[in-house]
CSV table of C-alpha atoms in Angstrom, one decimal:
chain,number,residue,atom,x,y,z
A,1,MET,CA,179.4,246.1,176.0
A,2,THR,CA,180.9,247.4,172.7
A,3,THR,CA,179.9,249.8,170.1
A,4,SER,CA,178.2,248.7,167.0
A,5,ARG,CA,180.4,248.2,163.9
A,6,TYR,CA,179.4,247.2,160.4
A,7,LEU,CA,175.8,246.1,160.4
A,8,LEU,CA,174.6,243.5,157.9
A,9,ARG,CA,171.3,242.9,156.2
A,10,PRO,CA,171.3,239.3,155.2
A,11,VAL,CA,168.2,238.4,153.1
A,12,VAL,CA,167.3,234.8,153.0
A,13,ALA,CA,169.1,232.3,155.3
A,14,GLY,CA,170.8,229.5,153.3
A,15,THR,CA,169.9,230.9,149.9
A,16,VAL,CA,171.9,229.1,147.2
A,17,LEU,CA,170.2,229.5,143.8
A,18,SER,CA,170.4,228.9,140.2
A,19,LEU,CA,168.4,231.1,137.8
A,20,GLY,CA,165.9,230.6,135.1
A,21,LEU,CA,163.4,233.4,134.9
A,22,VAL,CA,159.8,233.3,135.5
A,23,THR,CA,156.4,234.7,135.5
A,24,GLY,CA,155.8,238.4,134.8
A,25,CYS,CA,159.4,239.2,134.0
A,26,GLY,CA,161.8,239.4,131.1
A,27,GLY,CA,165.1,237.6,130.9
A,28,GLY,CA,168.0,238.2,128.5
A,29,ASP,CA,171.0,240.4,129.1
A,30,GLY,CA,170.9,244.1,129.4
A,31,PRO,CA,174.1,246.1,129.1
A,32,SER,CA,176.7,243.9,130.8
A,33,GLY,CA,179.9,244.6,132.7
A,34,PRO,CA,181.0,247.8,134.4
A,35,LYS,CA,182.1,249.4,131.1
A,36,ALA,CA,178.5,249.6,130.0
A,37,THR,CA,177.0,253.0,130.9
A,38,GLY,CA,173.6,254.7,131.1
A,39,GLN,CA,170.2,253.2,131.7
A,40,ALA,CA,169.6,249.6,131.3
A,41,ALA,CA,167.5,248.4,128.4
A,42,PRO,CA,163.8,249.0,129.1
A,43,GLU,CA,162.7,245.6,127.9
A,44,ALA,CA,164.2,242.1,128.0
A,45,SER,CA,163.1,238.9,126.3
A,46,ALA,CA,161.8,235.9,128.3
A,47,SER,CA,164.5,233.4,129.3
A,48,ALA,CA,162.2,230.7,130.6
A,49,ALA,CA,158.6,229.8,129.7
A,50,ARG,CA,157.7,227.6,132.6
A,51,GLN,CA,156.3,229.2,135.8
A,52,ALA,CA,157.3,227.9,139.2
A,53,LEU,CA,154.3,227.0,141.3
A,54,TYR,CA,154.5,227.8,145.0
A,55,THR,CA,153.2,224.8,146.9
A,56,GLY,CA,154.4,225.7,150.4
A,57,ASP,CA,152.2,226.7,153.3
A,58,PRO,CA,151.3,230.4,153.7
A,59,ILE,CA,153.8,232.6,155.5
A,60,PRO,CA,152.3,235.0,158.0
A,61,GLY,CA,153.0,238.6,157.0
A,62,LEU,CA,153.4,237.8,153.3
A,63,ALA,CA,150.9,237.7,150.4
A,64,ALA,CA,149.2,234.3,149.9
A,65,GLN,CA,150.8,234.0,146.5
A,66,PRO,CA,154.2,235.2,145.1
A,67,ALA,CA,154.5,238.0,142.6
A,68,TRP,CA,157.0,236.2,140.5
A,69,SER,CA,159.6,233.4,140.8
A,70,VAL,CA,163.0,232.3,139.7
A,71,LEU,CA,163.7,228.6,138.9
A,72,ARG,CA,166.7,226.6,139.6
A,73,ARG,CA,168.6,225.7,136.5
A,74,GLY,CA,171.6,223.4,136.2
A,75,ASP,CA,174.3,222.9,138.7
A,76,ALA,CA,175.9,226.4,138.8
A,77,ASN,CA,176.2,227.9,142.3
A,78,ARG,CA,174.0,231.0,142.4
A,79,ARG,CA,173.2,233.2,145.4
A,80,CYS,CA,172.6,236.6,146.8
A,81,ALA,CA,175.3,239.2,146.4
A,82,GLY,CA,178.0,240.1,148.9
A,83,SER,CA,178.1,243.2,151.2
A,84,ALA,CA,180.3,246.1,149.9
A,85,ALA,CA,181.1,247.4,153.3
A,86,LEU,CA,182.8,244.2,154.5
A,87,PRO,CA,186.3,242.8,153.7
A,88,ALA,CA,186.4,239.5,151.9
A,89,GLU,CA,187.0,237.4,155.0
A,90,GLN,CA,183.9,238.8,156.7
A,91,GLN,CA,181.4,238.2,154.0
A,92,PRO,CA,178.1,236.7,155.4
A,93,ARG,CA,177.1,233.2,154.3
A,94,THR,CA,173.7,234.3,153.2
A,95,GLY,CA,174.6,237.4,151.3
A,96,ASP,CA,172.4,240.4,150.5
A,97,CYS,CA,169.7,240.3,147.7
A,98,ALA,CA,167.8,243.6,148.3
A,99,VAL,CA,169.1,246.8,146.7
A,100,GLY,CA,166.6,249.6,146.8
A,101,ASP,CA,163.5,248.4,144.9
A,102,ALA,CA,165.4,245.6,143.2
A,103,PHE,CA,166.9,242.2,143.9
A,104,LEU,CA,170.5,241.4,142.9
A,105,LEU,CA,171.3,237.7,142.3
A,106,VAL,CA,174.6,236.3,141.0
A,107,GLU,CA,175.5,233.1,139.1
A,108,ASP,CA,178.9,231.5,139.4
A,109,LEU,CA,179.7,230.2,136.0
A,110,SER,CA,183.3,229.4,136.7
A,111,ALA,CA,184.7,225.9,135.8
A,112,PRO,CA,186.4,224.4,138.8
A,113,ALA,CA,190.2,224.0,138.6
A,114,ALA,CA,191.7,220.6,138.8
A,115,SER,CA,193.7,219.6,141.8
A,116,GLY,CA,197.3,220.8,141.4
A,117,GLU,CA,196.6,222.8,138.3
A,118,THR,CA,198.9,225.8,137.7
A,119,ARG,CA,197.8,227.2,134.4
A,120,PRO,CA,195.8,230.5,134.6
A,121,ARG,CA,192.1,230.0,135.0
A,122,THR,CA,189.2,232.4,134.3
A,123,ALA,CA,186.4,232.9,136.9
A,124,ARG,CA,183.1,234.1,135.4
A,125,PHE,CA,180.1,235.6,137.2
A,126,LEU,CA,176.8,236.7,135.8
A,127,ALA,CA,174.7,239.1,138.0
A,128,HIS,CA,171.0,239.9,137.4
A,129,LEU,CA,169.2,243.0,138.7
A,130,TYR,CA,165.5,242.3,138.9
A,131,ASP,CA,162.6,244.7,139.5
A,132,ALA,CA,161.3,243.5,142.9
A,133,ALA,CA,157.7,244.0,142.1
A,134,THR,CA,157.5,242.4,138.6
A,135,GLY,CA,160.7,240.3,138.2
A,136,GLU,CA,161.6,242.2,135.0
A,137,GLU,CA,165.4,242.1,134.6
A,138,ARG,CA,166.6,245.6,134.5
A,139,ARG,CA,170.2,244.8,133.8
A,140,SER,CA,172.8,242.1,133.8
A,141,PHE,CA,176.5,242.3,134.6
A,142,THR,CA,179.2,239.9,133.4
A,143,VAL,CA,182.4,239.8,135.4
A,144,THR,CA,185.5,237.8,134.4
A,145,CYS,CA,188.8,237.4,136.3
A,146,VAL,CA,191.9,235.5,135.3
A,147,TYR,CA,193.7,234.0,138.3
A,148,ASP,CA,196.4,231.5,139.3
A,149,PRO,CA,194.7,228.4,140.8
A,150,SER,CA,197.9,227.5,142.7
A,151,GLY,CA,197.9,230.8,144.6
A,152,GLY,CA,194.9,230.0,146.8
A,153,ASP,CA,193.2,233.3,145.9
A,154,THR,CA,190.2,232.2,143.7
A,155,PRO,CA,187.8,235.0,142.9
A,156,GLN,CA,184.4,234.6,144.7
A,157,ALA,CA,181.0,235.8,143.7
A,158,ALA,CA,180.5,237.5,147.1
A,159,THR,CA,183.5,239.8,146.5
A,160,GLN,CA,182.9,240.6,142.8
A,161,VAL,CA,179.2,241.4,143.0
A,162,GLN,CA,177.9,243.3,146.0
A,163,VAL,CA,175.2,245.5,147.5
A,164,GLY,CA,176.3,248.8,149.1
A,165,THR,CA,175.4,252.5,149.2
A,166,TRP,CA,176.3,255.5,147.1
A,167,LYS,CA,177.7,258.7,148.4
A,168,ASP,CA,174.3,260.1,149.3
A,169,GLY,CA,173.4,256.9,151.3
A,170,SER,CA,171.1,255.5,148.6
A,171,PRO,CA,171.3,251.8,147.8
A,172,ALA,CA,173.7,250.8,145.0
A,173,VAL,CA,175.2,247.8,143.2
A,174,LEU,CA,178.9,247.4,143.3
A,175,ILE,CA,180.6,245.4,140.5
A,176,ARG,CA,184.3,244.6,140.8
A,177,ASP,CA,185.6,243.7,137.4
A,178,CYS,CA,189.1,242.4,136.7
A,179,GLU,CA,191.6,243.6,134.1
A,180,ASN,CA,194.7,241.4,133.5
A,181,THR,CA,197.3,243.0,131.3
A,182,GLU,CA,199.5,239.9,131.7
A,183,ALA,CA,198.3,236.4,131.6
A,184,SER,CA,200.7,235.6,134.4
A,185,GLY,CA,198.9,238.1,136.6
A,186,LEU,CA,202.0,240.2,137.1
A,187,LYS,CA,200.0,243.3,136.6
A,188,LYS,CA,196.4,243.2,137.7
A,189,ALA,CA,193.8,245.9,138.0
A,190,THR,CA,190.3,245.9,139.6
A,191,VAL,CA,187.6,248.2,138.3
A,192,TYR,CA,185.1,249.4,141.0
A,193,THR,CA,181.8,250.5,139.4
A,194,MET,CA,178.6,251.4,141.2
A,195,TYR,CA,175.1,251.4,139.7
A,196,ALA,CA,171.8,252.7,141.0
A,197,PRO,CA,168.9,250.1,141.5
A,198,SER,CA,167.6,251.3,138.1
A,199,GLY,CA,170.7,250.0,136.4
A,200,ALA,CA,172.2,253.4,135.7
A,201,LYS,CA,175.9,253.8,136.2
A,202,LEU,CA,176.9,256.1,139.1
A,203,GLY,CA,180.7,256.1,138.9
A,204,SER,CA,183.8,254.0,138.3
A,205,SER,CA,187.5,253.8,139.6
A,206,THR,CA,190.4,251.5,138.7
A,207,TYR,CA,193.0,250.3,141.1
A,208,THR,CA,196.2,248.2,140.4
A,209,GLY,CA,197.6,245.5,142.6
A,210,GLU,CA,196.4,242.5,144.6
A,211,ASP,CA,196.0,244.6,147.7
A,212,HIS,CA,193.4,246.7,145.9
A,213,ALA,CA,191.3,243.8,144.6
A,214,ALA,CA,188.6,243.4,147.3
A,215,LEU,CA,188.6,246.5,149.5
A,216,PRO,CA,185.5,247.6,151.5
A,217,VAL,CA,183.4,250.3,149.9
A,218,VAL,CA,181.7,252.6,152.4
A,219,ARG,CA,179.1,255.1,151.1
A,220,GLY,CA,180.6,255.2,147.6
A,221,HIS,CA,184.2,255.4,148.9
A,222,VAL,CA,186.9,252.8,148.7
A,223,LEU,CA,188.6,252.2,152.0
A,224,LEU,CA,192.2,252.1,150.9
A,225,PRO,CA,194.7,249.7,152.5
A,226,GLY,CA,196.8,250.7,155.5
A,227,ALA,CA,198.2,249.6,158.8
A,228,ASP,CA,195.8,249.2,161.7
A,229,TYR,CA,197.5,252.0,163.6
A,230,ASP,CA,197.4,254.5,160.6
A,231,ASP,CA,194.6,256.8,159.5
A,232,ARG,CA,192.9,255.3,156.5
A,233,SER,CA,191.8,257.1,153.3
A,234,LEU,CA,188.4,256.8,151.7
A,235,ALA,CA,188.6,257.4,148.0
A,236,PRO,CA,185.4,258.4,146.2
A,237,ILE,CA,184.4,256.1,143.3
A,238,GLY,CA,184.5,258.2,140.1
A,239,GLY,CA,187.0,260.7,141.5
A,240,GLY,CA,187.1,263.5,144.0
A,241,ARG,CA,188.8,264.5,147.3
A,242,ASN,CA,189.8,261.6,149.5
A,243,LEU,CA,188.3,261.5,153.0
A,244,VAL,CA,190.2,260.5,156.1
A,245,LEU,CA,189.0,257.9,158.6
A,246,PRO,CA,191.0,258.0,161.8
A,247,ALA,CA,192.8,254.7,162.7
A,248,ASP,CA,190.7,254.1,165.8
A,249,ALA,CA,187.4,254.9,164.2
A,250,GLU,CA,184.8,252.6,162.7
A,251,PRO,CA,182.0,253.5,160.2
A,252,LEU,CA,178.7,253.3,162.1
A,253,ASP,CA,176.7,252.3,159.1
A,254,THR,CA,177.2,252.5,155.3
A,255,GLY,CA,174.1,254.5,154.7
A,256,GLN,CA,174.4,257.3,157.2
A,257,GLY,CA,177.9,258.8,156.9
A,258,TYR,CA,179.0,258.6,160.6
A,259,ALA,CA,181.9,256.9,162.4
A,260,THR,CA,182.5,256.1,166.0
A,261,ARG,CA,185.5,256.1,168.2
A,262,GLY,CA,185.9,254.5,171.6
A,263,ASP,CA,184.0,251.6,173.1
A,264,GLY,CA,181.8,253.6,175.4
A,265,VAL,CA,183.0,251.6,178.4
A,266,ASN,CA,186.7,252.0,178.9
A,267,GLU,CA,186.7,255.3,177.1
A,268,PRO,CA,184.0,257.7,176.1
A,269,LEU,CA,182.1,257.1,172.8
A,270,SER,CA,182.7,259.7,170.1
A,271,VAL,CA,180.7,260.2,166.9
A,272,LEU,CA,182.6,261.6,163.9
A,273,ASP,CA,181.4,263.1,160.6
A,274,GLN,CA,182.7,260.5,158.2
A,275,GLY,CA,183.0,263.1,155.4
A,276,THR,CA,185.3,265.5,157.4
A,277,GLY,CA,186.7,263.4,160.2
A,278,LYS,CA,185.5,266.0,162.6
A,279,THR,CA,184.3,264.9,166.1
A,280,LEU,CA,180.6,265.9,166.4
A,281,TRP,CA,180.1,264.9,170.0
A,282,THR,CA,181.1,262.5,172.7
A,283,THR,CA,179.1,260.8,175.5
A,284,THR,CA,181.1,262.9,178.0
A,285,ASP,CA,179.2,265.9,176.6
A,286,LEU,CA,175.8,264.3,177.1
A,287,THR,CA,173.6,263.9,180.2
A,288,PRO,CA,172.5,260.2,180.7
A,289,PRO,CA,168.8,259.5,181.5
A,290,ALA,CA,167.8,260.2,185.1
A,291,ASP,CA,167.4,256.6,186.0
A,292,ILE,CA,171.0,255.9,184.9
A,293,ALA,CA,172.4,259.0,186.6
A,294,LYS,CA,170.9,257.8,189.9
A,295,GLN,CA,172.7,254.5,189.7
A,296,SER,CA,176.1,256.1,188.9
A,297,GLU,CA,178.6,257.1,191.6
A,298,ASP,CA,179.7,260.7,191.8
A,299,GLY,CA,182.2,261.5,189.0
A,300,GLU,CA,181.8,258.1,187.3
A,301,GLU,CA,180.8,258.2,183.7
A,302,ALA,CA,178.0,255.9,182.5
A,303,ASP,CA,178.6,253.3,179.8
A,304,ALA,CA,177.0,253.7,176.4
A,305,SER,CA,176.5,251.7,173.1
A,306,LEU,CA,175.4,253.2,169.8
A,307,TYR,CA,173.4,251.6,167.0
A,308,PRO,CA,172.0,253.1,163.8
A,309,LEU,CA,168.3,253.8,163.8
A,310,HIS,CA,167.1,255.7,160.7
A,311,GLY,CA,168.5,258.6,158.7
A,312,ASP,CA,170.4,260.8,161.0
A,313,GLN,CA,169.2,259.2,164.2
A,314,GLY,CA,170.6,256.5,166.4
A,315,ILE,CA,169.8,254.3,169.4
A,316,LEU,CA,172.0,255.1,172.3
A,317,VAL,CA,171.9,252.5,175.1
A,318,TRP,CA,172.9,253.9,178.5
A,319,SER,CA,173.9,251.9,181.7
A,320,ALA,CA,175.6,252.7,184.9
A,321,SER,CA,179.2,251.5,184.9
A,322,GLY,CA,179.2,247.7,185.6
A,323,SER,CA,175.4,247.5,185.7
A,324,ASP,CA,173.3,245.3,183.4
A,325,ASP,CA,170.3,247.6,183.8
A,326,ALA,CA,170.1,249.9,180.7
A,327,VAL,CA,167.9,252.6,179.3
A,328,LEU,CA,167.2,252.9,175.5
A,329,THR,CA,167.2,256.4,174.0
A,330,THR,CA,166.9,258.0,170.6
A,331,VAL,CA,169.6,260.5,169.7
A,332,ASP,CA,170.4,262.9,166.9
A,333,LEU,CA,173.6,261.6,165.4
A,334,ARG,CA,174.8,265.0,164.3
A,335,THR,CA,174.4,266.7,167.7
A,336,GLY,CA,174.0,264.0,170.3
A,337,ALA,CA,170.7,265.5,171.4
A,338,THR,CA,168.3,263.1,173.1
A,339,LEU,CA,165.1,263.0,171.1
A,340,ALA,CA,163.3,260.3,173.2
A,341,VAL,CA,163.9,258.3,176.4
A,342,GLY,CA,162.7,254.8,176.1
A,343,PRO,CA,162.2,251.7,178.3
A,344,HIS,CA,164.7,249.8,180.5
A,345,THR,CA,166.3,246.6,179.2
A,346,THR,CA,168.8,244.1,180.5
A,347,LEU,CA,172.3,243.7,179.0
A,348,LYS,CA,174.6,240.8,178.8
A,349,GLN,CA,177.3,241.0,181.5
A,350,PHE,CA,180.4,241.3,179.3
A,351,THR,CA,179.7,241.6,175.6
A,352,GLN,CA,176.9,243.1,173.5
A,353,ASN,CA,176.6,241.4,170.1
A,354,THR,CA,172.9,241.7,169.3
A,355,GLY,CA,171.6,245.0,168.1
A,356,PRO,CA,168.1,246.4,168.0
A,357,VAL,CA,165.8,245.3,165.1
A,358,VAL,CA,164.3,248.4,163.6
A,359,ALA,CA,161.2,248.8,161.3
A,360,PRO,CA,162.1,250.3,157.8
A,361,ASP,CA,160.6,253.6,158.8
A,362,GLY,CA,162.6,253.7,162.0
A,363,ARG,CA,159.5,254.2,164.2
A,364,THR,CA,159.4,250.9,166.0
A,365,ALA,CA,162.4,249.0,167.4
A,366,VAL,CA,162.6,245.6,169.2
A,367,VAL,CA,165.6,244.3,171.2
A,368,ASN,CA,166.5,241.3,173.3
A,369,PHE,CA,170.0,241.8,174.7
A,370,ALA,CA,169.8,239.2,177.4
A,371,GLU,CA,166.5,238.6,179.3
A,372,GLY,CA,163.5,239.1,177.1
A,373,ALA,CA,162.3,241.2,174.2
A,374,VAL,CA,161.0,244.7,174.6
A,375,ALA,CA,159.5,246.9,171.8
A,376,TRP,CA,159.2,250.7,171.9
A,377,ASP,CA,158.2,253.7,169.9
A,378,THR,CA,161.5,255.4,169.0
A,379,ARG,CA,159.8,258.8,168.4
A,380,THR,CA,158.2,259.1,171.9
A,381,GLY,CA,160.1,256.5,173.9
A,382,ALA,CA,156.8,254.8,174.8
A,383,GLU,CA,157.1,251.1,175.6
A,384,LEU,CA,154.8,249.1,173.3
A,385,TRP,CA,155.1,245.7,174.8
A,386,ARG,CA,157.5,243.5,176.8
A,387,GLN,CA,158.1,239.8,177.0
A,388,ARG,CA,156.9,238.6,180.4
A,389,THR,CA,158.9,236.4,182.7
A,390,GLY,CA,158.2,232.8,181.9
A,391,ASP,CA,157.1,233.5,178.3
A,392,LYS,CA,158.7,231.7,175.5
A,393,GLU,CA,162.0,233.4,174.5
A,394,ILE,CA,161.6,235.9,171.6
A,395,ARG,CA,164.7,236.6,169.5
A,396,PRO,CA,163.8,239.4,167.0
A,397,HIS,CA,165.2,239.2,163.5
A,398,THR,CA,163.4,241.7,161.3
A,399,VAL,CA,160.3,244.0,161.1
A,400,THR,CA,158.5,244.2,157.7
A,401,PRO,CA,157.3,247.5,156.1
A,402,GLU,CA,153.8,246.5,157.2
A,403,GLY,CA,154.7,246.0,160.8
A,404,VAL,CA,155.2,242.3,161.2
A,405,LEU,CA,158.0,241.1,163.4
A,406,TYR,CA,159.8,237.9,162.5
A,407,ALA,CA,161.5,236.2,165.4
A,408,GLU,CA,162.8,233.0,166.9
A,409,PHE,CA,160.2,231.8,169.3
A,410,ASP,CA,161.5,229.1,171.6
A,411,GLN,CA,163.3,227.1,168.9
A,412,GLU,CA,160.6,227.9,166.3
A,413,ASP,CA,160.1,230.8,163.9
A,414,ALA,CA,157.1,233.0,164.4
A,415,ALA,CA,155.4,236.2,163.1
A,416,LEU,CA,154.2,238.8,165.7
A,417,ALA,CA,152.6,242.2,165.4
A,418,ALA,CA,155.5,244.5,166.0
A,419,GLY,CA,153.3,247.1,167.7
A,420,THR,CA,151.6,244.8,170.1
A,421,GLY,CA,153.6,241.6,170.4
A,422,LYS,CA,150.5,239.6,169.4
A,423,LEU,CA,151.4,236.2,167.9
A,424,LEU,CA,150.2,236.1,164.3
A,425,GLY,CA,151.3,232.6,163.5
A,426,MET,CA,154.2,230.2,163.1
A,427,LEU,CA,156.3,230.0,160.0
A,428,PRO,CA,156.2,226.7,158.1
A,429,GLU,CA,158.9,224.3,159.2
A,430,ASP,CA,160.7,224.4,155.8
A,431,ALA,CA,160.6,228.2,155.5
A,432,ASP,CA,163.4,230.5,156.4
A,433,ILE,CA,162.7,233.8,158.2
A,434,PRO,CA,162.6,236.7,155.7
A,435,LEU,CA,165.4,238.9,156.9
A,436,ALA,CA,165.3,241.9,154.5
A,437,PHE,CA,162.8,243.7,152.3
A,438,THR,CA,163.2,246.0,149.3
A,439,THR,CA,162.1,249.6,149.7
A,440,ASP,CA,158.8,248.7,148.0
A,441,GLY,CA,158.1,245.9,150.4
A,442,TYR,CA,159.2,242.6,148.7
A,443,THR,CA,161.3,239.7,150.1
A,444,LEU,CA,162.6,236.5,148.7
A,445,VAL,CA,161.7,233.0,149.9
A,446,THR,CA,163.3,229.7,148.7
A,447,ALA,CA,161.0,226.7,148.3
A,448,ASP,CA,160.3,223.9,145.8
A,449,ASN,CA,163.4,224.3,143.8
A,450,ALA,CA,162.8,228.0,143.1
A,451,LEU,CA,163.0,231.4,144.6
A,452,PHE,CA,159.8,233.3,145.1
A,453,ALA,CA,159.2,237.1,145.5
A,454,PHE,CA,156.5,237.9,148.1
A,455,ALA,CA,155.0,241.2,149.0
A,456,ALA,CA,154.7,242.1,152.7
A,457,THR,CA,151.1,242.4,154.0
A,458,LYS,CA,149.5,244.0,157.0
A,459,PRO,CA,149.1,241.9,160.2
């Protein structure tokens, strides 16, 4: 089993969109580009008069009708934004639309380069920041990049417009704008600017050189390039003291400010304060749950895997060395103190790639590592329900703010009550599982040549 690394929040599987705004929201451009500062314009003019009509079947856990919609328009390739914490080669196919109480969508307006073309080309992207509840466009961002089409390094929407977190862990938009002082690209700069979900500018930094064009941004800090065996610097966007990330450490999650070292199997797992690089605790310092201690031989350390939970808490999964029987616990990330001991679960024999699915408030979690799903109350450790032997396989994907669990259910997609495991209904065959929600409880669904914003409802 291995420790959790970067965790993604894809929103709508297979979302490829084009925009043309909608019901209940304004269109038009607010201040555009990362050089625009301050609050976005409070009002925007309508950019499309026709309302998209949702004709799909109801989706359990969502309102019967969408709050607003975005129409396809033209042939431009439009999609959810990228993930700021990931390098370019690891960007998820589906992207990330939710940023706080807003949705971020990006249009690729670039003209394709002809085969064998060597003249400099310009890539152009237009990003829209929509109020999740109303669809009003809070702000738009225009990004242009001059590039050499023969170099094989064409700018991509997923790396120029992204969703991340600011220094305090709050959601934020990242815009990477390009500045070319030479048409040949001999001197190239990238401007990293972050914005709050309101559209307000948070900070900006400029870096020169191709190796600084698409660096991960972790909690408002740019992870500067370096060799795998060297400590890495985290430079705060907008200026300030650089932080140091040890070479063998991985950020636990972009929104919490912790890093991990060690895999918890071949060597103890350590948790570091990402701001100072100081080791806060290691699993050697902790006492595993009694059931795990009984299975361990004298002097043999138990195995452990750590996953983010909520705020300054994590899920620590303990197992005796070489055993696939594990116990789920809730721990304080700053001290390592055990806050709750939860139920047993079964691990995969060699690798652990599937993490727990956690409700937005962190109170309920569901996991299926290998042999059936189990849900528990992370505050008390009480088991809520467990998939019985012989039941259809449940593969959890997300829990809505209203307590609905979306999961794969024996090759189909289903909605269940997260607190009881009761089946609420099956998703329509042509509907994707909603995989992320805004902080005010909205998600995006693609259907009928449009994108629809639905509110989560109680089961």
